[in-house]
PDB file of C-alpha atoms in Angstrom:
ATOM      1  CA  UNK A   1     -47.968  53.375  24.569  1.00 54.00           C
ATOM      2  CA  UNK A   2     -50.767  51.324  23.622  1.00 64.00           C
ATOM      3  CA  UNK A   3     -52.378  53.354  20.793  1.00 87.00           C
ATOM      4  CA  UNK A   4     -54.865  50.983  19.794  1.00 95.00           C
ATOM      5  CA  UNK A   5     -56.937  48.685  22.382  1.00 96.00           C
ATOM      6  CA  UNK A   6     -58.248  46.104  21.046  1.00 97.00           C
ATOM      7  CA  UNK A   7     -61.393  43.750  22.670  1.00 97.00           C
ATOM      8  CA  UNK A   8     -62.112  40.937  23.431  1.00 97.00           C
ATOM      9  CA  UNK A   9     -58.661  38.766  23.631  1.00 96.00           C
ATOM     10  CA  UNK A  10     -60.315  35.812  22.616  1.00 97.00           C
ATOM     11  CA  UNK A  11     -63.990  34.986  21.340  1.00 98.00           C
ATOM     12  CA  UNK A  12     -65.776  31.885  20.783  1.00 98.00           C
ATOM     13  CA  UNK A  13     -68.790  31.850  18.388  1.00 98.00           C
ATOM     14  CA  UNK A  14     -71.174  29.191  17.265  1.00 98.00           C
ATOM     15  CA  UNK A  15     -71.332  28.349  13.331  1.00 98.00           C
ATOM     16  CA  UNK A  16     -73.465  30.769  11.962  1.00 98.00           C
ATOM     17  CA  UNK A  17     -73.358  33.567  14.804  1.00 98.00           C
ATOM     18  CA  UNK A  18     -71.996  37.091  14.501  1.00 98.00           C
ATOM     19  CA  UNK A  19     -68.381  37.893  15.770  1.00 98.00           C
ATOM     20  CA  UNK A  20     -67.494  41.015  16.859  1.00 98.00           C
ATOM     21  CA  UNK A  21     -64.266  42.684  17.633  1.00 98.00           C
ATOM     22  CA  UNK A  22     -63.837  46.255  18.688  1.00 98.00           C
ATOM     23  CA  UNK A  23     -60.913  48.781  18.957  1.00 98.00           C
ATOM     24  CA  UNK A  24     -60.335  51.935  20.274  1.00 98.00           C
ATOM     25  CA  UNK A  25     -57.729  54.318  19.254  1.00 96.00           C
ATOM     26  CA  UNK A  26     -56.322  57.759  20.851  1.00 92.00           C
ATOM     27  CA  UNK A  27     -54.107  59.287  18.094  1.00 92.00           C
ATOM     28  CA  UNK A  28     -56.704  61.350  16.225  1.00 92.00           C
ATOM     29  CA  UNK A  29     -54.222  61.879  12.916  1.00 92.00           C
ATOM     30  CA  UNK A  30     -55.118  58.221  12.222  1.00 93.00           C
ATOM     31  CA  UNK A  31     -56.576  58.250   8.838  1.00 91.00           C
ATOM     32  CA  UNK A  32     -56.710  54.675   7.819  1.00 93.00           C
ATOM     33  CA  UNK A  33     -57.959  51.738   9.821  1.00 96.00           C
ATOM     34  CA  UNK A  34     -57.404  48.050   8.066  1.00 95.00           C
ATOM     35  CA  UNK A  35     -58.100  44.845   9.712  1.00 97.00           C
ATOM     36  CA  UNK A  36     -56.237  41.981   9.400  1.00 96.00           C
ATOM     37  CA  UNK A  37     -56.531  38.203   9.633  1.00 97.00           C
ATOM     38  CA  UNK A  38     -53.727  36.121  10.345  1.00 97.00           C
ATOM     39  CA  UNK A  39     -53.684  32.294  10.570  1.00 96.00           C
ATOM     40  CA  UNK A  40     -50.896  30.055  12.902  1.00 93.00           C
ATOM     41  CA  UNK A  41     -47.567  30.259  10.881  1.00 92.00           C
ATOM     42  CA  UNK A  42     -49.053  32.802   8.230  1.00 94.00           C
ATOM     43  CA  UNK A  43     -48.599  36.396   7.402  1.00 95.00           C
ATOM     44  CA  UNK A  44     -51.324  38.915   8.494  1.00 95.00           C
ATOM     45  CA  UNK A  45     -53.658  39.021   5.318  1.00 94.00           C
ATOM     46  CA  UNK A  46     -55.602  42.304   4.411  1.00 93.00           C
ATOM     47  CA  UNK A  47     -59.339  41.810   5.468  1.00 95.00           C
ATOM     48  CA  UNK A  48     -61.144  45.087   5.020  1.00 95.00           C
ATOM     49  CA  UNK A  49     -60.003  48.572   5.918  1.00 95.00           C
ATOM     50  CA  UNK A  50     -61.931  51.867   5.969  1.00 95.00           C
ATOM     51  CA  UNK A  51     -61.353  55.421   5.975  1.00 93.00           C
ATOM     52  CA  UNK A  52     -62.583  58.134   8.446  1.00 91.00           C
ATOM     53  CA  UNK A  53     -64.959  59.861   5.945  1.00 91.00           C
ATOM     54  CA  UNK A  54     -67.517  57.007   5.963  1.00 93.00           C
ATOM     55  CA  UNK A  55     -69.122  55.107   9.194  1.00 95.00           C
ATOM     56  CA  UNK A  56     -69.415  51.913   7.522  1.00 97.00           C
ATOM     57  CA  UNK A  57     -67.849  49.394   4.830  1.00 97.00           C
ATOM     58  CA  UNK A  58     -68.886  45.930   3.890  1.00 97.00           C
ATOM     59  CA  UNK A  59     -67.706  43.660   2.176  1.00 96.00           C
ATOM     60  CA  UNK A  60     -69.307  39.879   2.144  1.00 97.00           C
ATOM     61  CA  UNK A  61     -69.752  38.814   5.523  1.00 97.00           C
ATOM     62  CA  UNK A  62     -67.297  41.370   6.713  1.00 97.00           C
ATOM     63  CA  UNK A  63     -68.591  45.000   7.753  1.00 98.00           C
ATOM     64  CA  UNK A  64     -66.678  47.956   9.811  1.00 97.00           C
ATOM     65  CA  UNK A  65     -68.376  50.253  11.731  1.00 96.00           C
ATOM     66  CA  UNK A  66     -66.452  53.624  12.445  1.00 97.00           C
ATOM     67  CA  UNK A  67     -67.342  55.895  14.901  1.00 96.00           C
ATOM     68  CA  UNK A  68     -64.982  58.925  14.781  1.00 94.00           C
ATOM     69  CA  UNK A  69     -66.133  60.946  17.510  1.00 94.00           C
ATOM     70  CA  UNK A  70     -65.973  57.968  19.910  1.00 96.00           C
ATOM     71  CA  UNK A  71     -62.569  57.219  18.212  1.00 96.00           C
ATOM     72  CA  UNK A  72     -63.882  53.418  17.961  1.00 97.00           C
ATOM     73  CA  UNK A  73     -64.252  51.218  15.302  1.00 98.00           C
ATOM     74  CA  UNK A  74     -65.354  47.315  15.035  1.00 98.00           C
ATOM     75  CA  UNK A  75     -65.269  44.212  12.859  1.00 98.00           C
ATOM     76  CA  UNK A  76     -68.443  42.385  12.534  1.00 98.00           C
ATOM     77  CA  UNK A  77     -68.432  38.733  10.590  1.00 98.00           C
ATOM     78  CA  UNK A  78     -71.951  37.615   9.745  1.00 98.00           C
ATOM     79  CA  UNK A  79     -72.528  34.061   9.341  1.00 98.00           C
ATOM     80  CA  UNK A  80     -69.277  33.050  11.329  1.00 98.00           C
ATOM     81  CA  UNK A  81     -67.972  29.638   9.774  1.00 98.00           C
ATOM     82  CA  UNK A  82     -65.172  27.507  11.081  1.00 97.00           C
ATOM     83  CA  UNK A  83     -62.859  28.938   8.537  1.00 97.00           C
ATOM     84  CA  UNK A  84     -62.962  32.017  10.120  1.00 98.00           C
ATOM     85  CA  UNK A  85     -61.308  30.751  13.193  1.00 98.00           C
ATOM     86  CA  UNK A  86     -58.179  33.009  13.120  1.00 97.00           C
ATOM     87  CA  UNK A  87     -56.333  35.875  14.958  1.00 97.00           C
ATOM     88  CA  UNK A  88     -57.410  39.368  13.840  1.00 98.00           C
ATOM     89  CA  UNK A  89     -56.081  42.406  14.320  1.00 97.00           C
ATOM     90  CA  UNK A  90     -57.209  46.178  13.991  1.00 97.00           C
ATOM     91  CA  UNK A  91     -54.666  48.889  13.034  1.00 96.00           C
ATOM     92  CA  UNK A  92     -54.890  52.497  12.622  1.00 95.00           C
ATOM     93  CA  UNK A  93     -52.283  54.358  10.408  1.00 91.00           C
ATOM     94  CA  UNK A  94     -51.166  57.910   9.741  1.00 87.00           C
ATOM     95  CA  UNK A  95     -48.591  58.323   6.871  1.00 81.00           C
ATOM     96  CA  UNK A  96     -46.046  55.264   7.178  1.00 77.00           C
ATOM     97  CA  UNK A  97     -46.913  55.082  11.135  1.00 85.00           C
ATOM     98  CA  UNK A  98     -49.140  51.929  11.213  1.00 89.00           C
ATOM     99  CA  UNK A  99     -50.055  50.690  14.888  1.00 91.00           C
ATOM    100  CA  UNK A 100     -51.654  47.418  15.612  1.00 94.00           C
ATOM    101  CA  UNK A 101     -53.934  46.338  18.424  1.00 95.00           C
ATOM    102  CA  UNK A 102     -53.090  43.374  20.661  1.00 95.00           C
ATOM    103  CA  UNK A 103     -55.166  41.028  18.363  1.00 96.00           C
ATOM    104  CA  UNK A 104     -58.223  38.555  19.190  1.00 98.00           C
ATOM    105  CA  UNK A 105     -58.373  34.885  18.612  1.00 97.00           C
ATOM    106  CA  UNK A 106     -61.450  33.915  17.277  1.00 98.00           C
ATOM    107  CA  UNK A 107     -62.812  29.991  17.012  1.00 98.00           C
ATOM    108  CA  UNK A 108     -65.754  29.322  15.588  1.00 98.00           C
ATOM    109  CA  UNK A 109     -67.575  26.164  16.529  1.00 97.00           C
ATOM    110  CA  UNK A 110     -69.032  23.589  14.216  1.00 94.00           C
TER     111      UNK A 110
ATOM    112  CA  UNK B   1     -52.526  43.963  -3.529  1.00 74.00           C
ATOM    113  CA  UNK B   2     -49.410  43.408  -3.432  1.00 81.00           C
ATOM    114  CA  UNK B   3     -47.847  40.238  -3.624  1.00 91.00           C
ATOM    115  CA  UNK B   4     -44.469  39.657  -1.098  1.00 95.00           C
ATOM    116  CA  UNK B   5     -42.631  36.798  -0.487  1.00 96.00           C
ATOM    117  CA  UNK B   6     -39.822  35.936   2.046  1.00 97.00           C
ATOM    118  CA  UNK B   7     -36.860  33.404   2.176  1.00 97.00           C
ATOM    119  CA  UNK B   8     -36.655  31.300   4.500  1.00 97.00           C
ATOM    120  CA  UNK B   9     -39.823  30.324   5.464  1.00 97.00           C
ATOM    121  CA  UNK B  10     -38.130  28.912   8.860  1.00 97.00           C
ATOM    122  CA  UNK B  11     -34.485  28.935   9.958  1.00 97.00           C
ATOM    123  CA  UNK B  12     -32.640  27.231  12.984  1.00 97.00           C
ATOM    124  CA  UNK B  13     -29.316  28.277  13.815  1.00 96.00           C
ATOM    125  CA  UNK B  14     -27.111  27.939  16.727  1.00 97.00           C
ATOM    126  CA  UNK B  15     -26.181  30.888  19.056  1.00 97.00           C
ATOM    127  CA  UNK B  16     -23.883  33.348  18.014  1.00 97.00           C
ATOM    128  CA  UNK B  17     -24.485  33.024  14.256  1.00 97.00           C
ATOM    129  CA  UNK B  18     -25.775  35.593  11.885  1.00 97.00           C
ATOM    130  CA  UNK B  19     -29.034  35.021   9.872  1.00 98.00           C
ATOM    131  CA  UNK B  20     -30.149  36.722   6.681  1.00 98.00           C
ATOM    132  CA  UNK B  21     -33.377  37.011   5.939  1.00 98.00           C
ATOM    133  CA  UNK B  22     -35.079  38.580   2.367  1.00 97.00           C
ATOM    134  CA  UNK B  23     -38.398  40.170   1.684  1.00 96.00           C
ATOM    135  CA  UNK B  24     -39.120  40.641  -2.022  1.00 95.00           C
ATOM    136  CA  UNK B  25     -41.947  42.589  -3.728  1.00 93.00           C
ATOM    137  CA  UNK B  26     -42.869  40.534  -6.402  1.00 93.00           C
ATOM    138  CA  UNK B  27     -45.097  42.594  -8.340  1.00 89.00           C
ATOM    139  CA  UNK B  28     -44.834  46.018  -7.004  1.00 84.00           C
ATOM    140  CA  UNK B  29     -41.700  48.489  -6.754  1.00 88.00           C
ATOM    141  CA  UNK B  30     -41.560  49.442  -3.052  1.00 88.00           C
ATOM    142  CA  UNK B  31     -39.509  52.466  -2.069  1.00 88.00           C
ATOM    143  CA  UNK B  32     -40.807  51.618   1.783  1.00 92.00           C
ATOM    144  CA  UNK B  33     -40.790  48.260   3.349  1.00 94.00           C
ATOM    145  CA  UNK B  34     -41.329  47.600   7.040  1.00 95.00           C
ATOM    146  CA  UNK B  35     -39.982  44.762   9.428  1.00 97.00           C
ATOM    147  CA  UNK B  36     -42.131  43.184  12.101  1.00 96.00           C
ATOM    148  CA  UNK B  37     -41.374  41.049  15.071  1.00 97.00           C
ATOM    149  CA  UNK B  38     -43.965  38.783  16.329  1.00 96.00           C
ATOM    150  CA  UNK B  39     -43.642  36.949  19.497  1.00 94.00           C
ATOM    151  CA  UNK B  40     -46.333  33.649  20.250  1.00 91.00           C
ATOM    152  CA  UNK B  41     -49.945  34.631  20.756  1.00 89.00           C
ATOM    153  CA  UNK B  42     -48.705  38.393  20.709  1.00 92.00           C
ATOM    154  CA  UNK B  43     -49.479  41.562  18.229  1.00 93.00           C
ATOM    155  CA  UNK B  44     -47.030  42.515  15.572  1.00 93.00           C
ATOM    156  CA  UNK B  45     -44.375  44.798  16.967  1.00 93.00           C
ATOM    157  CA  UNK B  46     -42.578  47.317  14.186  1.00 93.00           C
ATOM    158  CA  UNK B  47     -39.173  46.877  14.269  1.00 95.00           C
ATOM    159  CA  UNK B  48     -37.870  49.131  11.422  1.00 95.00           C
ATOM    160  CA  UNK B  49     -38.841  50.981   8.253  1.00 94.00           C
ATOM    161  CA  UNK B  50     -36.723  50.391   5.466  1.00 91.00           C
ATOM    162  CA  UNK B  51     -36.134  52.862   2.490  1.00 88.00           C
ATOM    163  CA  UNK B  52     -34.917  52.129  -0.480  1.00 87.00           C
ATOM    164  CA  UNK B  53     -31.438  53.895  -1.217  1.00 85.00           C
ATOM    165  CA  UNK B  54     -31.188  55.239   2.235  1.00 87.00           C
ATOM    166  CA  UNK B  55     -30.452  54.258   6.141  1.00 90.00           C
ATOM    167  CA  UNK B  56     -33.689  52.237   7.923  1.00 93.00           C
ATOM    168  CA  UNK B  57     -35.376  53.792  10.298  1.00 94.00           C
ATOM    169  CA  UNK B  58     -35.407  51.920  13.887  1.00 96.00           C
ATOM    170  CA  UNK B  59     -38.055  51.980  16.355  1.00 93.00           C
ATOM    171  CA  UNK B  60     -37.222  52.923  20.114  1.00 93.00           C
ATOM    172  CA  UNK B  61     -35.312  49.810  21.686  1.00 94.00           C
ATOM    173  CA  UNK B  62     -34.344  47.815  18.630  1.00 95.00           C
ATOM    174  CA  UNK B  63     -30.616  47.725  18.353  1.00 94.00           C
ATOM    175  CA  UNK B  64     -29.469  48.702  14.828  1.00 93.00           C
ATOM    176  CA  UNK B  65     -26.199  47.169  14.904  1.00 95.00           C
ATOM    177  CA  UNK B  66     -27.928  43.718  15.842  1.00 96.00           C
ATOM    178  CA  UNK B  67     -30.557  44.159  13.272  1.00 97.00           C
ATOM    179  CA  UNK B  68     -29.160  45.084  10.276  1.00 96.00           C
ATOM    180  CA  UNK B  69     -31.467  46.029   7.486  1.00 95.00           C
ATOM    181  CA  UNK B  70     -30.482  46.745   3.567  1.00 92.00           C
ATOM    182  CA  UNK B  71     -33.066  48.195   1.009  1.00 90.00           C
ATOM    183  CA  UNK B  72     -30.745  47.817  -1.926  1.00 83.00           C
ATOM    184  CA  UNK B  73     -33.662  47.901  -4.589  1.00 89.00           C
ATOM    185  CA  UNK B  74     -37.142  48.655  -5.061  1.00 89.00           C
ATOM    186  CA  UNK B  75     -38.192  45.061  -4.678  1.00 92.00           C
ATOM    187  CA  UNK B  76     -35.769  43.473  -2.079  1.00 94.00           C
ATOM    188  CA  UNK B  77     -35.197  44.320   1.655  1.00 95.00           C
ATOM    189  CA  UNK B  78     -32.936  41.915   3.876  1.00 96.00           C
ATOM    190  CA  UNK B  79     -32.666  41.691   7.700  1.00 97.00           C
ATOM    191  CA  UNK B  80     -29.749  40.178   8.912  1.00 97.00           C
ATOM    192  CA  UNK B  81     -30.151  39.102  12.741  1.00 98.00           C
ATOM    193  CA  UNK B  82     -26.327  39.718  13.845  1.00 97.00           C
ATOM    194  CA  UNK B  83     -24.806  37.246  16.321  1.00 97.00           C
ATOM    195  CA  UNK B  84     -28.284  35.724  17.299  1.00 97.00           C
ATOM    196  CA  UNK B  85     -29.360  34.585  20.398  1.00 96.00           C
ATOM    197  CA  UNK B  86     -32.049  32.276  22.005  1.00 96.00           C
ATOM    198  CA  UNK B  87     -34.069  35.298  23.081  1.00 96.00           C
ATOM    199  CA  UNK B  88     -33.956  36.397  19.075  1.00 97.00           C
ATOM    200  CA  UNK B  89     -36.248  33.240  18.334  1.00 97.00           C
ATOM    201  CA  UNK B  90     -39.312  34.406  17.171  1.00 97.00           C
ATOM    202  CA  UNK B  91     -41.500  35.100  13.822  1.00 97.00           C
ATOM    203  CA  UNK B  92     -40.240  37.897  11.833  1.00 98.00           C
ATOM    204  CA  UNK B  93     -42.686  39.748   9.093  1.00 97.00           C
ATOM    205  CA  UNK B  94     -41.900  41.974   6.539  1.00 97.00           C
ATOM    206  CA  UNK B  95     -44.504  44.144   4.415  1.00 95.00           C
ATOM    207  CA  UNK B  96     -44.493  46.630   1.486  1.00 94.00           C
ATOM    208  CA  UNK B  97     -46.274  50.058   1.553  1.00 90.00           C
ATOM    209  CA  UNK B  98     -48.387  50.956  -1.483  1.00 86.00           C
ATOM    210  CA  UNK B  99     -47.953  54.338  -0.553  1.00 80.00           C
ATOM    211  CA  UNK B 100     -50.661  55.988  -2.746  1.00 80.00           C
ATOM    212  CA  UNK B 101     -53.147  53.713  -0.896  1.00 79.00           C
ATOM    213  CA  UNK B 102     -51.340  53.687   2.195  1.00 79.00           C
ATOM    214  CA  UNK B 103     -51.946  50.411   2.812  1.00 86.00           C
ATOM    215  CA  UNK B 104     -49.252  47.752   3.745  1.00 90.00           C
ATOM    216  CA  UNK B 105     -49.299  44.191   2.414  1.00 92.00           C
ATOM    217  CA  UNK B 106     -47.569  41.341   4.321  1.00 95.00           C
ATOM    218  CA  UNK B 107     -45.063  38.603   3.527  1.00 96.00           C
ATOM    219  CA  UNK B 108     -45.688  35.082   4.639  1.00 96.00           C
ATOM    220  CA  UNK B 109     -43.191  35.297   7.759  1.00 97.00           C
ATOM    221  CA  UNK B 110     -39.891  33.688   8.704  1.00 98.00           C
ATOM    222  CA  UNK B 111     -39.800  31.709  11.810  1.00 97.00           C
ATOM    223  CA  UNK B 112     -36.346  32.123  13.186  1.00 98.00           C
ATOM    224  CA  UNK B 113     -35.173  29.441  15.893  1.00 97.00           C
ATOM    225  CA  UNK B 114     -31.746  30.016  17.789  1.00 97.00           C
ATOM    226  CA  UNK B 115     -29.935  27.170  19.523  1.00 96.00           C
TER     227      UNK B 115
END
């Protein structure tokens, strides 16, 4: 059972554009929603995370929008750069149980 | 965040041999660590939760006798792939849990190739 659904599977954006990745979850017990960035051959790195008591969190060019009633959250990358090209995973966690989305392969074209 | 290392970064072995992968929490004492497996272009799949001083908790479908986990100290967890076969070839990643923040920090991963 896929508890976290992520879309799109792949995304191509021009340099300077906005990259948007969406996730939806099913388990209302989830209380922590991180986004991870993974480069080929490397482990995932925590990018930004949000808890359900806020609807938006911004760190630099990265913003998470969270809609608790819709059980959806999204990652916005402003002014996308070629160095942002990577695979992005959303996740949802409760207690020690973290479930990952399928991943989005982002390519930012110069 | 926590700094996590894994050793080796990549290993190639013959079918039937056993391979041990180490996961170390370098700056944080972790009572809980996790082991994930990732196939090419796929997401991370949780294999087991490693608890210091107790038996690991395995996810459904993961053979505990094939994937032996030892969490003998607060900074070290090991995953041993016993009698490895080509289908065990994968990217194995560990993570440590910062319990007070409920955040996980990942190691750099180990690429296992079984010939």
